[in-house]
Amino acid sequence: MTRIVAIVPMRHDSQRVKGKNYREFVAKPLYHYIVGTLLDCPSISEVVIDTDSPVILEEAARLFPSVRLLERPENLRDGATPMNDVLLHTTSVVPADFYLQTHSTNPLLTKASIERAIATFQEKAPAFDSLFSVTRLQTRLWDQLARPINHNAAILLRTQDLPPVYEENSCIYLFTREILARRRNRIGDRPLMFEIDEIEAQDIDIETNFLLAEQLFRLHRQSGEA
């Protein structure tokens, strides 16, 4: 059986939304949602939290006893430390065939999407060596010099008729340690893009994101979708 380890890296401090990883979101700390979702995924062999937060380390040990907790080394705690360096350390400690990395800031990400991503990747391997999730965009994009990126400005197509482009949304990455070490990147030489709906892919980066995600979560829960 393929061993897939899920990694959730979480810093104690965050610059734009203070303490967001353990801040109350709807009814419980934000990180509880993604951890609970990952634990409910039958394809995931183990869930790992990598953190420098004493709050998360203490609470998760009590509430999620099956989760492996890794206290982040001092040399990897600076906010400017690349995520790939953090992941290289985590993957050196916890062996796996593949790693699935996500974030606590994706509370609307569902078990169904995670399981579908894993199944799709397994079906298409080895044609693809890694997977990352994306959000489809069909809108007119311009670069900083006012040059059209994905359309001909002289031909006013309806936005729904534009060829889609895709935004890396940081919800799901599937990769091996070999790819991470060789490329210093979670995305391999032959990556598979996995599309996720923009609402489910909501990421909390600033205060407005936090408030919007809470409202979307409540709406989904009321409709039975979350």
XYZ file of C-alpha atoms in Angstrom:
226
model
C 0.000 0.000 0.000
C 1.260 3.464 -0.900
C 2.233 5.437 2.196
C 0.999 9.023 1.905
C 1.882 11.385 4.735
C 0.003 14.676 5.065
C 2.044 17.640 6.293
C 0.512 20.781 7.795
C 3.161 23.425 8.560
C 2.072 26.136 11.000
C 3.953 29.084 12.442
C 3.061 30.495 15.839
C 3.210 34.075 14.621
C 1.853 35.430 11.363
C 2.470 38.904 10.027
C -0.877 39.901 8.538
C -3.399 37.963 10.668
C -2.049 37.565 14.188
C -2.179 34.020 15.533
C -4.393 32.946 12.649
C -3.526 29.244 12.792
C -5.031 28.831 16.276
C -7.449 31.777 16.217
C -11.107 30.834 16.686
C -12.796 30.266 13.336
C -16.584 29.882 13.585
C -16.529 27.599 16.635
C -13.010 26.241 17.100
C -9.365 27.025 16.310
C -8.721 27.365 12.591
C -6.224 24.511 12.298
C -8.737 22.003 13.715
C -10.673 21.984 10.444
C -7.917 20.850 8.095
C -6.479 18.404 10.634
C -9.898 16.825 11.126
C -10.420 16.620 7.367
C -7.046 14.942 6.805
C -7.629 12.439 9.613
C -10.894 11.490 7.923
C -9.171 10.666 4.608
C -8.659 6.885 4.216
C -5.887 7.362 1.647
C -3.683 9.241 4.130
C -1.467 7.057 6.299
C -0.356 9.686 8.802
C -0.898 13.376 9.549
C 2.054 15.493 10.653
C 1.966 18.984 12.155
C 5.231 20.906 11.881
C 5.139 23.969 14.114
C 7.023 26.283 16.439
C 3.821 27.130 18.329
C 3.632 26.052 21.987
C -0.124 26.629 21.809
C -0.585 24.187 18.941
C 1.907 21.642 20.297
C 0.159 21.475 23.675
C -3.410 21.477 22.387
C -2.900 19.119 19.446
C -1.199 16.565 21.714
C -4.412 16.435 23.780
C -7.019 16.662 21.052
C -5.360 14.834 18.137
C -3.328 12.013 19.722
C -2.887 10.174 16.395
C -1.203 13.204 14.781
C 2.592 13.273 14.803
C 3.878 16.584 16.174
C 7.238 17.955 15.059
C 8.644 20.961 16.867
C 10.276 23.106 14.213
C 14.031 23.626 14.752
C 15.192 27.113 15.723
C 17.071 27.602 12.446
C 13.839 27.168 10.451
C 11.607 29.488 12.470
C 12.325 32.801 10.800
C 9.415 34.120 8.754
C 11.695 34.526 5.732
C 12.681 30.841 5.739
C 11.531 29.209 2.475
C 8.776 26.633 2.929
C 10.834 24.155 0.920
C 13.539 24.210 3.623
C 10.922 23.456 6.275
C 9.533 20.592 4.187
C 12.994 19.159 3.538
C 13.443 18.840 7.287
C 9.985 17.334 7.845
C 10.392 14.777 5.060
C 13.809 13.791 6.429
C 12.166 12.841 9.737
C 8.978 11.158 8.482
C 9.395 8.620 5.638
C 6.706 8.230 2.964
C 6.202 7.235 -0.643
C 4.428 10.534 -1.268
C 3.755 13.643 0.781
C 0.559 15.661 0.649
C 1.081 19.177 1.911
C -1.680 21.637 2.667
C -2.300 24.527 5.053
C -4.454 25.252 8.081
C -5.575 28.362 6.197
C -7.684 26.248 3.794
C -10.648 25.461 6.101
C -13.124 24.877 3.263
C -10.981 22.213 1.590
C -12.982 18.966 1.655
C -12.221 15.309 2.183
C -13.825 14.618 -1.207
C -11.383 16.893 -3.020
C -8.353 15.489 -1.220
C -9.374 11.909 -1.933
C -10.162 12.761 -5.558
C -6.768 14.437 -5.978
C -4.966 11.367 -4.633
C -7.021 8.957 -6.746
C -6.543 11.042 -9.902
C -2.802 11.221 -9.345
C -2.499 7.496 -8.701
C -4.493 6.716 -11.846
C -2.263 8.910 -14.006
C 1.136 8.031 -12.523
C 3.861 7.595 -13.686
C 2.953 9.906 -16.565
C 2.865 12.643 -13.907
C 5.369 12.816 -11.058
C 3.633 15.357 -8.812
C 0.363 17.226 -8.379
C -0.639 20.721 -7.354
C -4.080 22.260 -7.010
C -5.227 25.204 -9.084
C -8.154 27.557 -9.525
C -9.437 28.228 -13.037
C -9.503 31.856 -14.133
C -11.404 33.117 -17.138
C -10.900 36.845 -16.974
C -8.834 39.378 -18.888
C -5.345 39.505 -17.416
C -2.712 42.188 -18.042
C 0.929 42.493 -17.037
C 2.510 45.491 -15.285
C 3.193 47.156 -18.638
C -0.487 47.019 -19.652
C 0.089 44.184 -22.115
C -2.638 41.541 -22.420
C -1.540 38.157 -21.084
C -4.294 35.774 -22.093
C -6.347 37.618 -24.684
C -6.214 39.797 -27.773
C -7.274 43.289 -26.728
C -8.540 43.963 -30.238
C -10.998 41.070 -30.055
C -13.513 41.451 -27.235
C -14.396 37.864 -26.420
C -16.841 37.126 -23.638
C -14.890 36.148 -20.533
C -16.478 32.685 -20.546
C -15.038 32.173 -24.038
C -11.474 33.085 -23.055
C -8.976 30.229 -22.854
C -8.625 29.457 -19.137
C -5.500 30.156 -17.137
C -4.839 28.608 -13.745
C -3.784 30.038 -10.398
C -1.735 27.880 -8.024
C -3.937 27.999 -4.918
C -1.703 26.203 -2.356
C -4.468 23.854 -1.193
C -2.879 20.540 -2.204
C 0.613 19.467 -3.223
C 1.568 15.826 -3.836
C 5.271 15.107 -4.252
C 8.166 12.855 -3.298
C 11.166 13.754 -1.174
C 13.382 13.096 -4.198
C 11.577 15.797 -6.193
C 11.710 18.230 -3.279
C 15.437 17.673 -2.702
C 16.421 17.749 -6.372
C 14.297 20.669 -7.531
C 13.945 22.556 -4.228
C 10.290 22.634 -5.192
C 7.146 20.628 -4.514
C 6.319 20.694 -8.224
C 8.160 18.114 -10.270
C 9.187 17.803 -13.913
C 5.799 16.437 -15.017
C 3.191 17.996 -12.717
C -0.533 17.334 -12.852
C -2.770 20.344 -12.224
C -5.813 19.516 -10.111
C -8.672 21.988 -10.321
C -10.549 23.080 -7.183
C -13.560 25.383 -7.063
C -12.623 28.931 -6.050
C -14.895 28.919 -2.984
C -13.421 25.699 -1.620
C -9.942 27.032 -2.391
C -10.377 30.112 -0.183
C -7.057 30.846 1.525
C -6.695 33.037 4.611
C -3.859 35.482 4.102
C -5.288 38.786 5.347
C -8.045 39.774 7.787
C -10.613 40.180 5.010
C -9.935 36.586 3.894
C -10.558 35.381 7.446
C -13.927 37.108 7.699
C -15.000 36.022 4.212
C -13.977 32.404 4.816
C -16.016 32.340 8.033
C -19.123 33.510 6.197
C -18.620 31.016 3.366
C -18.063 28.226 5.874
C -21.303 29.061 7.674
C -23.216 29.127 4.397
C -21.790 25.763 3.335
C -22.539 24.230 6.713
C -26.128 25.462 6.572
C -26.528 23.923 3.102
C -24.957 20.644 4.238
C -21.839 21.059 2.132
C -19.316 21.543 4.936
